[in-house]
């Protein structure tokens, strides 16, 4: 089992990221100012504990917020990217477990480990555990950075056993995106579009400009994007903008809903409210109230 600090500089930009080393498990610690900055996938299952930080996560074509003390279980080959929110100098701290089940078939064929094998091999989607259910294993994730050899493996199995016991509390992150929708060429192109959208969501974005990024006509780009993401680009961009608006509202960066709308790329408050309600089925004010109630509980 191997440990590393980051994967950012190990490879050129790729959509399918190669495994690190020959190990069946490896532990990665992200303690820095940003996550790996490309939309990507890998053949290993990924289990990530957010020790510090907040932001947005894109899994397939689904975008939603993440918070400190949440666990994410990412299905093998699910395209994803974590995006930090907050000041540029703020650090994130995350511990990731990567598991190559195909290299450990004989190990997980032990009767005592069948339950772990079956749960992870049959994942129908990526999942998450919210803070309430994640906190009991926070210290175990932290211990993975100190342990080596068999003790580390035992800690990993302890985490897996806990996840299985709390399977019913896991929230599905199913995006409806078939794995067959992406090959490496498509993934690299979608990464370009996604990164551009995340960097420019707060200003006007034209279909022409996005299409030029991947050397397509606007018409061809619209068909291409919908074919591979099962959403129109406008829908996807609006979801990014509303997710960014939610971050501002949750973190009380501003109390002015009009200001939130303009900061997130909407030209009018009326349009912002309409899109917000269409995506989240509530008004911004109702969203703020619901979040406050959830945090109080």
PDB file of C-alpha atoms in Angstrom:
ATOM      1  CA  UNK A   1       0.000   0.000   0.000  1.00  0.00           C
ATOM      2  CA  UNK A   2       1.433   3.348  -1.010  1.00  0.00           C
ATOM      3  CA  UNK A   3       0.990   6.956   0.072  1.00  0.00           C
ATOM      4  CA  UNK A   4       1.534  10.185  -1.829  1.00  0.00           C
ATOM      5  CA  UNK A   5       0.906  13.882  -1.408  1.00  0.00           C
ATOM      6  CA  UNK A   6      -0.665  14.819  -4.745  1.00  0.00           C
ATOM      7  CA  UNK A   7      -1.259  13.587  -8.287  1.00  0.00           C
ATOM      8  CA  UNK A   8      -1.131  16.958 -10.087  1.00  0.00           C
ATOM      9  CA  UNK A   9       2.348  16.704 -11.576  1.00  0.00           C
ATOM     10  CA  UNK A  10       2.666  12.980 -12.167  1.00  0.00           C
ATOM     11  CA  UNK A  11       1.177  12.835 -15.664  1.00  0.00           C
ATOM     12  CA  UNK A  12       0.362  15.059 -18.626  1.00  0.00           C
ATOM     13  CA  UNK A  13      -3.296  16.065 -18.885  1.00  0.00           C
ATOM     14  CA  UNK A  14      -5.320  12.924 -19.443  1.00  0.00           C
ATOM     15  CA  UNK A  15      -8.950  12.006 -18.960  1.00  0.00           C
ATOM     16  CA  UNK A  16      -8.328   8.452 -17.765  1.00  0.00           C
ATOM     17  CA  UNK A  17      -5.682   8.876 -15.060  1.00  0.00           C
ATOM     18  CA  UNK A  18      -3.280   5.916 -14.640  1.00  0.00           C
ATOM     19  CA  UNK A  19      -2.956   4.192 -11.294  1.00  0.00           C
ATOM     20  CA  UNK A  20      -0.082   5.198  -9.027  1.00  0.00           C
ATOM     21  CA  UNK A  21       2.376   2.349  -8.715  1.00  0.00           C
ATOM     22  CA  UNK A  22       1.565  -1.342  -8.561  1.00  0.00           C
ATOM     23  CA  UNK A  23      -0.235  -1.383  -5.208  1.00  0.00           C
ATOM     24  CA  UNK A  24      -3.796  -2.593  -4.721  1.00  0.00           C
ATOM     25  CA  UNK A  25      -4.538   0.210  -2.257  1.00  0.00           C
ATOM     26  CA  UNK A  26      -2.984   3.598  -2.057  1.00  0.00           C
ATOM     27  CA  UNK A  27      -3.594   6.616   0.119  1.00  0.00           C
ATOM     28  CA  UNK A  28      -3.374  10.161  -1.206  1.00  0.00           C
ATOM     29  CA  UNK A  29      -3.314  13.284   0.930  1.00  0.00           C
ATOM     30  CA  UNK A  30      -4.308  16.626  -0.570  1.00  0.00           C
ATOM     31  CA  UNK A  31      -3.052  19.411   1.690  1.00  0.00           C
ATOM     32  CA  UNK A  32      -2.709  22.432  -0.549  1.00  0.00           C
ATOM     33  CA  UNK A  33      -4.549  25.346  -2.129  1.00  0.00           C
ATOM     34  CA  UNK A  34      -6.524  23.417  -4.744  1.00  0.00           C
ATOM     35  CA  UNK A  35      -7.552  19.966  -5.906  1.00  0.00           C
ATOM     36  CA  UNK A  36      -6.357  18.240  -9.063  1.00  0.00           C
ATOM     37  CA  UNK A  37      -7.704  20.723 -11.588  1.00  0.00           C
ATOM     38  CA  UNK A  38      -8.959  18.488 -14.401  1.00  0.00           C
ATOM     39  CA  UNK A  39     -12.163  16.560 -14.957  1.00  0.00           C
ATOM     40  CA  UNK A  40     -10.957  12.967 -15.001  1.00  0.00           C
ATOM     41  CA  UNK A  41     -11.701   9.336 -14.210  1.00  0.00           C
ATOM     42  CA  UNK A  42      -9.772   6.264 -13.077  1.00  0.00           C
ATOM     43  CA  UNK A  43     -10.346   2.536 -12.787  1.00  0.00           C
ATOM     44  CA  UNK A  44     -10.002   2.528  -9.013  1.00  0.00           C
ATOM     45  CA  UNK A  45     -12.831   3.170  -6.570  1.00  0.00           C
ATOM     46  CA  UNK A  46     -12.110   6.372  -4.630  1.00  0.00           C
ATOM     47  CA  UNK A  47     -13.168   7.021  -1.033  1.00  0.00           C
ATOM     48  CA  UNK A  48     -12.467  10.618   0.055  1.00  0.00           C
ATOM     49  CA  UNK A  49     -12.845  12.283   3.451  1.00  0.00           C
ATOM     50  CA  UNK A  50     -13.030  16.102   3.410  1.00  0.00           C
ATOM     51  CA  UNK A  51     -11.067  17.072   6.535  1.00  0.00           C
ATOM     52  CA  UNK A  52     -11.032  20.759   5.636  1.00  0.00           C
ATOM     53  CA  UNK A  53     -12.526  22.791   2.815  1.00  0.00           C
ATOM     54  CA  UNK A  54     -15.731  23.419   0.932  1.00  0.00           C
ATOM     55  CA  UNK A  55     -16.719  23.860  -2.667  1.00  0.00           C
ATOM     56  CA  UNK A  56     -18.403  22.081  -5.543  1.00  0.00           C
ATOM     57  CA  UNK A  57     -18.024  18.601  -6.958  1.00  0.00           C
ATOM     58  CA  UNK A  58     -18.918  17.550 -10.494  1.00  0.00           C
ATOM     59  CA  UNK A  59     -19.621  13.832 -10.934  1.00  0.00           C
ATOM     60  CA  UNK A  60     -20.660  12.865 -14.438  1.00  0.00           C
ATOM     61  CA  UNK A  61     -23.023  15.703 -15.340  1.00  0.00           C
ATOM     62  CA  UNK A  62     -24.136  16.330 -11.736  1.00  0.00           C
ATOM     63  CA  UNK A  63     -22.868  19.363  -9.821  1.00  0.00           C
ATOM     64  CA  UNK A  64     -23.461  19.933  -6.113  1.00  0.00           C
ATOM     65  CA  UNK A  65     -21.784  21.415  -3.018  1.00  0.00           C
ATOM     66  CA  UNK A  66     -19.406  19.552  -0.736  1.00  0.00           C
ATOM     67  CA  UNK A  67     -18.601  20.428   2.859  1.00  0.00           C
ATOM     68  CA  UNK A  68     -16.098  19.623   5.580  1.00  0.00           C
ATOM     69  CA  UNK A  69     -16.543  16.212   7.214  1.00  0.00           C
ATOM     70  CA  UNK A  70     -18.279  14.522   4.306  1.00  0.00           C
ATOM     71  CA  UNK A  71     -17.241  11.231   2.715  1.00  0.00           C
ATOM     72  CA  UNK A  72     -17.445  10.646  -1.035  1.00  0.00           C
ATOM     73  CA  UNK A  73     -17.405   7.161  -2.539  1.00  0.00           C
ATOM     74  CA  UNK A  74     -16.683   7.534  -6.247  1.00  0.00           C
ATOM     75  CA  UNK A  75     -17.544   4.637  -8.489  1.00  0.00           C
ATOM     76  CA  UNK A  76     -14.803   3.334 -10.796  1.00  0.00           C
ATOM     77  CA  UNK A  77     -14.721   5.286 -14.074  1.00  0.00           C
ATOM     78  CA  UNK A  78     -17.149   7.983 -12.881  1.00  0.00           C
ATOM     79  CA  UNK A  79     -15.767  11.263 -14.330  1.00  0.00           C
ATOM     80  CA  UNK A  80     -15.332  13.856 -11.587  1.00  0.00           C
ATOM     81  CA  UNK A  81     -13.633  17.002 -10.357  1.00  0.00           C
ATOM     82  CA  UNK A  82     -13.617  18.757  -6.966  1.00  0.00           C
ATOM     83  CA  UNK A  83     -13.479  22.576  -7.032  1.00  0.00           C
ATOM     84  CA  UNK A  84     -12.521  24.530  -3.917  1.00  0.00           C
ATOM     85  CA  UNK A  85     -14.420  27.648  -2.850  1.00  0.00           C
ATOM     86  CA  UNK A  86     -13.019  30.410  -0.681  1.00  0.00           C
ATOM     87  CA  UNK A  87      -9.917  32.581  -0.684  1.00  0.00           C
ATOM     88  CA  UNK A  88      -7.129  31.538  -3.026  1.00  0.00           C
ATOM     89  CA  UNK A  89      -4.721  31.009  -0.130  1.00  0.00           C
ATOM     90  CA  UNK A  90      -7.159  28.823   1.845  1.00  0.00           C
ATOM     91  CA  UNK A  91      -6.012  25.220   1.980  1.00  0.00           C
ATOM     92  CA  UNK A  92      -8.028  22.090   1.464  1.00  0.00           C
ATOM     93  CA  UNK A  93      -7.211  18.925   3.384  1.00  0.00           C
ATOM     94  CA  UNK A  94      -8.550  15.633   2.066  1.00  0.00           C
ATOM     95  CA  UNK A  95      -7.561  11.999   2.523  1.00  0.00           C
ATOM     96  CA  UNK A  96      -8.344   9.700  -0.401  1.00  0.00           C
ATOM     97  CA  UNK A  97      -8.324   5.907  -0.490  1.00  0.00           C
ATOM     98  CA  UNK A  98      -7.959   4.377  -3.960  1.00  0.00           C
ATOM     99  CA  UNK A  99      -8.858   0.706  -4.291  1.00  0.00           C
ATOM    100  CA  UNK A 100      -8.064  -1.490  -7.302  1.00  0.00           C
ATOM    101  CA  UNK A 101     -10.491  -4.343  -6.663  1.00  0.00           C
ATOM    102  CA  UNK A 102      -9.413  -6.102  -9.854  1.00  0.00           C
ATOM    103  CA  UNK A 103      -5.960  -6.597  -8.284  1.00  0.00           C
ATOM    104  CA  UNK A 104      -7.403  -7.990  -5.062  1.00  0.00           C
ATOM    105  CA  UNK A 105      -9.932 -10.554  -6.209  1.00  0.00           C
ATOM    106  CA  UNK A 106      -8.343 -13.437  -4.324  1.00  0.00           C
ATOM    107  CA  UNK A 107      -8.094 -11.347  -1.136  1.00  0.00           C
ATOM    108  CA  UNK A 108     -11.736 -10.268  -1.228  1.00  0.00           C
ATOM    109  CA  UNK A 109     -12.835 -13.816  -2.043  1.00  0.00           C
ATOM    110  CA  UNK A 110     -12.247 -14.613   1.624  1.00  0.00           C
ATOM    111  CA  UNK A 111     -15.664 -15.304   3.120  1.00  0.00           C
ATOM    112  CA  UNK A 112     -15.224 -12.638   5.795  1.00  0.00           C
ATOM    113  CA  UNK A 113     -14.728  -9.995   3.089  1.00  0.00           C
ATOM    114  CA  UNK A 114     -17.510 -11.001   0.697  1.00  0.00           C
ATOM    115  CA  UNK A 115     -19.758  -8.216   1.953  1.00  0.00           C
ATOM    116  CA  UNK A 116     -17.140  -5.543   1.204  1.00  0.00           C
ATOM    117  CA  UNK A 117     -16.450  -7.057  -2.220  1.00  0.00           C
ATOM    118  CA  UNK A 118     -20.121  -7.271  -3.140  1.00  0.00           C
ATOM    119  CA  UNK A 119     -20.984  -3.735  -2.025  1.00  0.00           C
ATOM    120  CA  UNK A 120     -18.145  -2.061  -3.908  1.00  0.00           C
ATOM    121  CA  UNK A 121     -18.379  -4.243  -7.007  1.00  0.00           C
ATOM    122  CA  UNK A 122     -22.093  -3.550  -7.344  1.00  0.00           C
ATOM    123  CA  UNK A 123     -22.066   0.222  -6.814  1.00  0.00           C
ATOM    124  CA  UNK A 124     -24.826   1.596  -9.034  1.00  0.00           C
ATOM    125  CA  UNK A 125     -23.588   5.174  -8.590  1.00  0.00           C
ATOM    126  CA  UNK A 126     -21.174   7.309  -6.632  1.00  0.00           C
ATOM    127  CA  UNK A 127     -22.339   8.072  -3.082  1.00  0.00           C
ATOM    128  CA  UNK A 128     -21.779  10.434  -0.196  1.00  0.00           C
ATOM    129  CA  UNK A 129     -22.170  10.401   3.574  1.00  0.00           C
ATOM    130  CA  UNK A 130     -23.046  13.682   5.255  1.00  0.00           C
ATOM    131  CA  UNK A 131     -21.266  15.047   8.322  1.00  0.00           C
ATOM    132  CA  UNK A 132     -23.448  13.307  10.914  1.00  0.00           C
ATOM    133  CA  UNK A 133     -22.467   9.867   9.635  1.00  0.00           C
ATOM    134  CA  UNK A 134     -18.897  10.678   8.593  1.00  0.00           C
ATOM    135  CA  UNK A 135     -17.517  12.145  11.816  1.00  0.00           C
ATOM    136  CA  UNK A 136     -17.145   8.785  13.657  1.00  0.00           C
ATOM    137  CA  UNK A 137     -14.390   7.728  11.228  1.00  0.00           C
ATOM    138  CA  UNK A 138     -12.582  11.068  10.856  1.00  0.00           C
ATOM    139  CA  UNK A 139      -9.724  10.004  13.135  1.00  0.00           C
ATOM    140  CA  UNK A 140      -9.368   6.680  11.300  1.00  0.00           C
ATOM    141  CA  UNK A 141      -8.880   8.499   7.990  1.00  0.00           C
ATOM    142  CA  UNK A 142      -6.291  10.743   9.656  1.00  0.00           C
ATOM    143  CA  UNK A 143      -4.470   7.691  11.018  1.00  0.00           C
ATOM    144  CA  UNK A 144      -3.965   6.388   7.460  1.00  0.00           C
ATOM    145  CA  UNK A 145      -1.347   9.106   7.000  1.00  0.00           C
ATOM    146  CA  UNK A 146       0.736   7.693   9.877  1.00  0.00           C
ATOM    147  CA  UNK A 147       0.269   3.935   9.536  1.00  0.00           C
ATOM    148  CA  UNK A 148       2.159   1.605   7.216  1.00  0.00           C
ATOM    149  CA  UNK A 149       1.836  -2.002   6.098  1.00  0.00           C
ATOM    150  CA  UNK A 150      -0.672  -4.291   7.797  1.00  0.00           C
ATOM    151  CA  UNK A 151      -1.915  -1.685  10.333  1.00  0.00           C
ATOM    152  CA  UNK A 152      -2.819   0.611   7.438  1.00  0.00           C
ATOM    153  CA  UNK A 153      -4.668  -2.191   5.650  1.00  0.00           C
ATOM    154  CA  UNK A 154      -6.595  -2.956   8.848  1.00  0.00           C
ATOM    155  CA  UNK A 155      -7.597   0.702   9.118  1.00  0.00           C
ATOM    156  CA  UNK A 156      -8.856   0.685   5.530  1.00  0.00           C
ATOM    157  CA  UNK A 157     -10.929  -2.434   6.215  1.00  0.00           C
ATOM    158  CA  UNK A 158     -12.272  -0.782   9.370  1.00  0.00           C
ATOM    159  CA  UNK A 159     -13.429   2.176   7.259  1.00  0.00           C
ATOM    160  CA  UNK A 160     -15.028  -0.135   4.695  1.00  0.00           C
ATOM    161  CA  UNK A 161     -16.820  -2.029   7.464  1.00  0.00           C
ATOM    162  CA  UNK A 162     -18.200   1.264   8.787  1.00  0.00           C
ATOM    163  CA  UNK A 163     -19.366   2.339   5.333  1.00  0.00           C
ATOM    164  CA  UNK A 164     -21.190  -0.955   4.843  1.00  0.00           C
ATOM    165  CA  UNK A 165     -22.891  -0.589   8.235  1.00  0.00           C
ATOM    166  CA  UNK A 166     -24.097   2.860   7.153  1.00  0.00           C
ATOM    167  CA  UNK A 167     -25.009   1.948   3.590  1.00  0.00           C
ATOM    168  CA  UNK A 168     -28.633   3.036   4.081  1.00  0.00           C
ATOM    169  CA  UNK A 169     -27.478   6.533   5.030  1.00  0.00           C
ATOM    170  CA  UNK A 170     -25.531   7.005   1.782  1.00  0.00           C
ATOM    171  CA  UNK A 171     -26.906   9.581  -0.648  1.00  0.00           C
ATOM    172  CA  UNK A 172     -26.826   8.577  -4.302  1.00  0.00           C
ATOM    173  CA  UNK A 173     -24.930  10.858  -6.693  1.00  0.00           C
ATOM    174  CA  UNK A 174     -26.375   9.195  -9.781  1.00  0.00           C
ATOM    175  CA  UNK A 175     -26.110  11.476 -12.798  1.00  0.00           C
ATOM    176  CA  UNK A 176     -27.739   9.208 -15.371  1.00  0.00           C
ATOM    177  CA  UNK A 177     -24.607   9.394 -17.496  1.00  0.00           C
ATOM    178  CA  UNK A 178     -23.663   6.036 -19.089  1.00  0.00           C
ATOM    179  CA  UNK A 179     -19.983   5.102 -18.942  1.00  0.00           C
ATOM    180  CA  UNK A 180     -20.134   4.467 -22.690  1.00  0.00           C
ATOM    181  CA  UNK A 181     -20.713   8.200 -23.291  1.00  0.00           C
ATOM    182  CA  UNK A 182     -17.021   8.926 -22.690  1.00  0.00           C
ATOM    183  CA  UNK A 183     -13.813   7.830 -24.274  1.00  0.00           C
ATOM    184  CA  UNK A 184     -10.540   9.629 -23.588  1.00  0.00           C
ATOM    185  CA  UNK A 185     -10.893  12.033 -26.527  1.00  0.00           C
ATOM    186  CA  UNK A 186     -14.400  13.030 -25.455  1.00  0.00           C
ATOM    187  CA  UNK A 187     -13.280  13.370 -21.833  1.00  0.00           C
ATOM    188  CA  UNK A 188     -10.444  15.756 -22.708  1.00  0.00           C
ATOM    189  CA  UNK A 189     -12.846  17.918 -24.739  1.00  0.00           C
ATOM    190  CA  UNK A 190     -15.480  17.996 -22.000  1.00  0.00           C
ATOM    191  CA  UNK A 191     -12.723  18.907 -19.527  1.00  0.00           C
ATOM    192  CA  UNK A 192     -11.858  21.952 -21.673  1.00  0.00           C
ATOM    193  CA  UNK A 193     -15.494  23.055 -21.750  1.00  0.00           C
ATOM    194  CA  UNK A 194     -15.984  22.450 -18.033  1.00  0.00           C
ATOM    195  CA  UNK A 195     -12.854  24.343 -16.993  1.00  0.00           C
ATOM    196  CA  UNK A 196     -13.754  27.299 -19.219  1.00  0.00           C
ATOM    197  CA  UNK A 197     -17.286  27.346 -17.792  1.00  0.00           C
ATOM    198  CA  UNK A 198     -16.049  27.227 -14.194  1.00  0.00           C
ATOM    199  CA  UNK A 199     -13.581  30.041 -14.821  1.00  0.00           C
ATOM    200  CA  UNK A 200     -16.068  32.293 -16.637  1.00  0.00           C
ATOM    201  CA  UNK A 201     -19.500  31.476 -15.183  1.00  0.00           C
ATOM    202  CA  UNK A 202     -19.754  34.974 -13.700  1.00  0.00           C
ATOM    203  CA  UNK A 203     -19.673  36.678 -17.089  1.00  0.00           C
ATOM    204  CA  UNK A 204     -21.517  36.301 -20.362  1.00  0.00           C
ATOM    205  CA  UNK A 205     -20.579  33.081 -22.193  1.00  0.00           C
ATOM    206  CA  UNK A 206     -21.525  32.549 -25.816  1.00  0.00           C
ATOM    207  CA  UNK A 207     -22.003  29.184 -27.493  1.00  0.00           C
ATOM    208  CA  UNK A 208     -19.635  30.420 -30.222  1.00  0.00           C
ATOM    209  CA  UNK A 209     -16.812  30.959 -27.728  1.00  0.00           C
ATOM    210  CA  UNK A 210     -17.248  27.551 -26.111  1.00  0.00           C
ATOM    211  CA  UNK A 211     -17.503  25.783 -29.479  1.00  0.00           C
ATOM    212  CA  UNK A 212     -14.218  27.355 -30.604  1.00  0.00           C
ATOM    213  CA  UNK A 213     -12.452  25.839 -27.584  1.00  0.00           C
ATOM    214  CA  UNK A 214     -12.871  22.375 -29.074  1.00  0.00           C
ATOM    215  CA  UNK A 215     -12.749  23.482 -32.722  1.00  0.00           C
ATOM    216  CA  UNK A 216     -16.411  22.967 -33.585  1.00  0.00           C
ATOM    217  CA  UNK A 217     -19.194  24.998 -35.118  1.00  0.00           C
ATOM    218  CA  UNK A 218     -21.849  26.138 -32.617  1.00  0.00           C
ATOM    219  CA  UNK A 219     -24.405  23.729 -34.081  1.00  0.00           C
ATOM    220  CA  UNK A 220     -22.022  20.754 -33.989  1.00  0.00           C
ATOM    221  CA  UNK A 221     -20.933  21.624 -30.442  1.00  0.00           C
ATOM    222  CA  UNK A 222     -24.519  21.747 -29.127  1.00  0.00           C
ATOM    223  CA  UNK A 223     -25.251  18.292 -30.557  1.00  0.00           C
ATOM    224  CA  UNK A 224     -21.921  16.913 -29.327  1.00  0.00           C
ATOM    225  CA  UNK A 225     -22.305  18.251 -25.792  1.00  0.00           C
ATOM    226  CA  UNK A 226     -25.856  16.960 -25.390  1.00  0.00           C
ATOM    227  CA  UNK A 227     -24.940  13.557 -26.831  1.00  0.00           C
ATOM    228  CA  UNK A 228     -22.142  13.037 -24.315  1.00  0.00           C
ATOM    229  CA  UNK A 229     -23.558  14.759 -21.211  1.00  0.00           C
ATOM    230  CA  UNK A 230     -27.299  14.236 -21.794  1.00  0.00           C
ATOM    231  CA  UNK A 231     -27.835  17.950 -21.107  1.00  0.00           C
ATOM    232  CA  UNK A 232     -27.784  21.074 -23.223  1.00  0.00           C
ATOM    233  CA  UNK A 233     -24.823  23.348 -22.598  1.00  0.00           C
ATOM    234  CA  UNK A 234     -27.146  26.140 -21.408  1.00  0.00           C
ATOM    235  CA  UNK A 235     -28.694  23.799 -18.827  1.00  0.00           C
ATOM    236  CA  UNK A 236     -25.249  22.695 -17.641  1.00  0.00           C
ATOM    237  CA  UNK A 237     -23.994  26.293 -17.391  1.00  0.00           C
ATOM    238  CA  UNK A 238     -27.100  27.331 -15.464  1.00  0.00           C
ATOM    239  CA  UNK A 239     -26.521  24.473 -13.011  1.00  0.00           C
ATOM    240  CA  UNK A 240     -22.948  25.673 -12.451  1.00  0.00           C
ATOM    241  CA  UNK A 241     -24.189  29.216 -11.867  1.00  0.00           C
ATOM    242  CA  UNK A 242     -26.912  28.133  -9.448  1.00  0.00           C
ATOM    243  CA  UNK A 243     -24.440  25.946  -7.547  1.00  0.00           C
ATOM    244  CA  UNK A 244     -22.103  28.960  -7.226  1.00  0.00           C
ATOM    245  CA  UNK A 245     -25.070  31.041  -6.053  1.00  0.00           C
ATOM    246  CA  UNK A 246     -25.832  28.425  -3.403  1.00  0.00           C
ATOM    247  CA  UNK A 247     -22.247  28.663  -2.153  1.00  0.00           C
ATOM    248  CA  UNK A 248     -22.590  32.443  -1.789  1.00  0.00           C
ATOM    249  CA  UNK A 249     -25.943  32.127  -0.015  1.00  0.00           C
ATOM    250  CA  UNK A 250     -24.791  29.333   2.315  1.00  0.00           C
ATOM    251  CA  UNK A 251     -21.604  31.131   3.293  1.00  0.00           C
ATOM    252  CA  UNK A 252     -23.408  34.462   3.642  1.00  0.00           C
ATOM    253  CA  UNK A 253     -20.926  36.132   1.330  1.00  0.00           C
ATOM    254  CA  UNK A 254     -23.715  38.612   0.673  1.00  0.00           C
ATOM    255  CA  UNK A 255     -27.248  39.015   2.014  1.00  0.00           C
ATOM    256  CA  UNK A 256     -28.381  40.666  -1.216  1.00  0.00           C
ATOM    257  CA  UNK A 257     -29.982  38.173  -3.609  1.00  0.00           C
ATOM    258  CA  UNK A 258     -29.667  40.655  -6.479  1.00  0.00           C
ATOM    259  CA  UNK A 259     -25.921  40.847  -5.911  1.00  0.00           C
ATOM    260  CA  UNK A 260     -25.689  37.039  -5.854  1.00  0.00           C
ATOM    261  CA  UNK A 261     -27.522  36.885  -9.186  1.00  0.00           C
ATOM    262  CA  UNK A 262     -25.136  39.315 -10.873  1.00  0.00           C
ATOM    263  CA  UNK A 263     -22.028  37.719  -9.344  1.00  0.00           C
ATOM    264  CA  UNK A 264     -23.093  34.383 -10.841  1.00  0.00           C
ATOM    265  CA  UNK A 265     -23.578  35.610 -14.395  1.00  0.00           C
ATOM    266  CA  UNK A 266     -27.302  36.388 -14.508  1.00  0.00           C
ATOM    267  CA  UNK A 267     -28.329  39.654 -16.147  1.00  0.00           C
ATOM    268  CA  UNK A 268     -31.597  40.038 -14.230  1.00  0.00           C
ATOM    269  CA  UNK A 269     -32.883  38.953 -10.835  1.00  0.00           C
ATOM    270  CA  UNK A 270     -36.107  37.737 -12.437  1.00  0.00           C
ATOM    271  CA  UNK A 271     -34.176  35.321 -14.666  1.00  0.00           C
ATOM    272  CA  UNK A 272     -32.029  34.208 -11.728  1.00  0.00           C
ATOM    273  CA  UNK A 273     -35.074  33.468  -9.564  1.00  0.00           C
ATOM    274  CA  UNK A 274     -36.765  31.550 -12.374  1.00  0.00           C
ATOM    275  CA  UNK A 275     -33.702  29.378 -13.093  1.00  0.00           C
ATOM    276  CA  UNK A 276     -33.030  28.859  -9.365  1.00  0.00           C
ATOM    277  CA  UNK A 277     -36.576  27.622  -8.767  1.00  0.00           C
ATOM    278  CA  UNK A 278     -36.511  25.411 -11.867  1.00  0.00           C
ATOM    279  CA  UNK A 279     -33.307  23.659 -10.756  1.00  0.00           C
ATOM    280  CA  UNK A 280     -33.801  23.494  -6.973  1.00  0.00           C
ATOM    281  CA  UNK A 281     -37.609  23.662  -6.760  1.00  0.00           C
ATOM    282  CA  UNK A 282     -37.443  26.488  -4.248  1.00  0.00           C
ATOM    283  CA  UNK A 283     -36.782  30.203  -4.195  1.00  0.00           C
ATOM    284  CA  UNK A 284     -33.407  31.541  -2.958  1.00  0.00           C
ATOM    285  CA  UNK A 285     -35.073  32.670   0.293  1.00  0.00           C
ATOM    286  CA  UNK A 286     -36.624  29.238   0.841  1.00  0.00           C
ATOM    287  CA  UNK A 287     -33.254  27.623   0.121  1.00  0.00           C
ATOM    288  CA  UNK A 288     -31.515  29.778   2.759  1.00  0.00           C
ATOM    289  CA  UNK A 289     -34.175  28.915   5.339  1.00  0.00           C
ATOM    290  CA  UNK A 290     -34.032  25.176   4.572  1.00  0.00           C
ATOM    291  CA  UNK A 291     -30.235  25.147   4.824  1.00  0.00           C
ATOM    292  CA  UNK A 292     -30.360  26.934   8.199  1.00  0.00           C
ATOM    293  CA  UNK A 293     -32.852  24.373   9.525  1.00  0.00           C
ATOM    294  CA  UNK A 294     -30.728  21.457   8.273  1.00  0.00           C
ATOM    295  CA  UNK A 295     -27.593  22.859   9.898  1.00  0.00           C
ATOM    296  CA  UNK A 296     -29.464  23.355  13.183  1.00  0.00           C
ATOM    297  CA  UNK A 297     -30.471  19.697  13.162  1.00  0.00           C
TER     298      UNK A 297
END
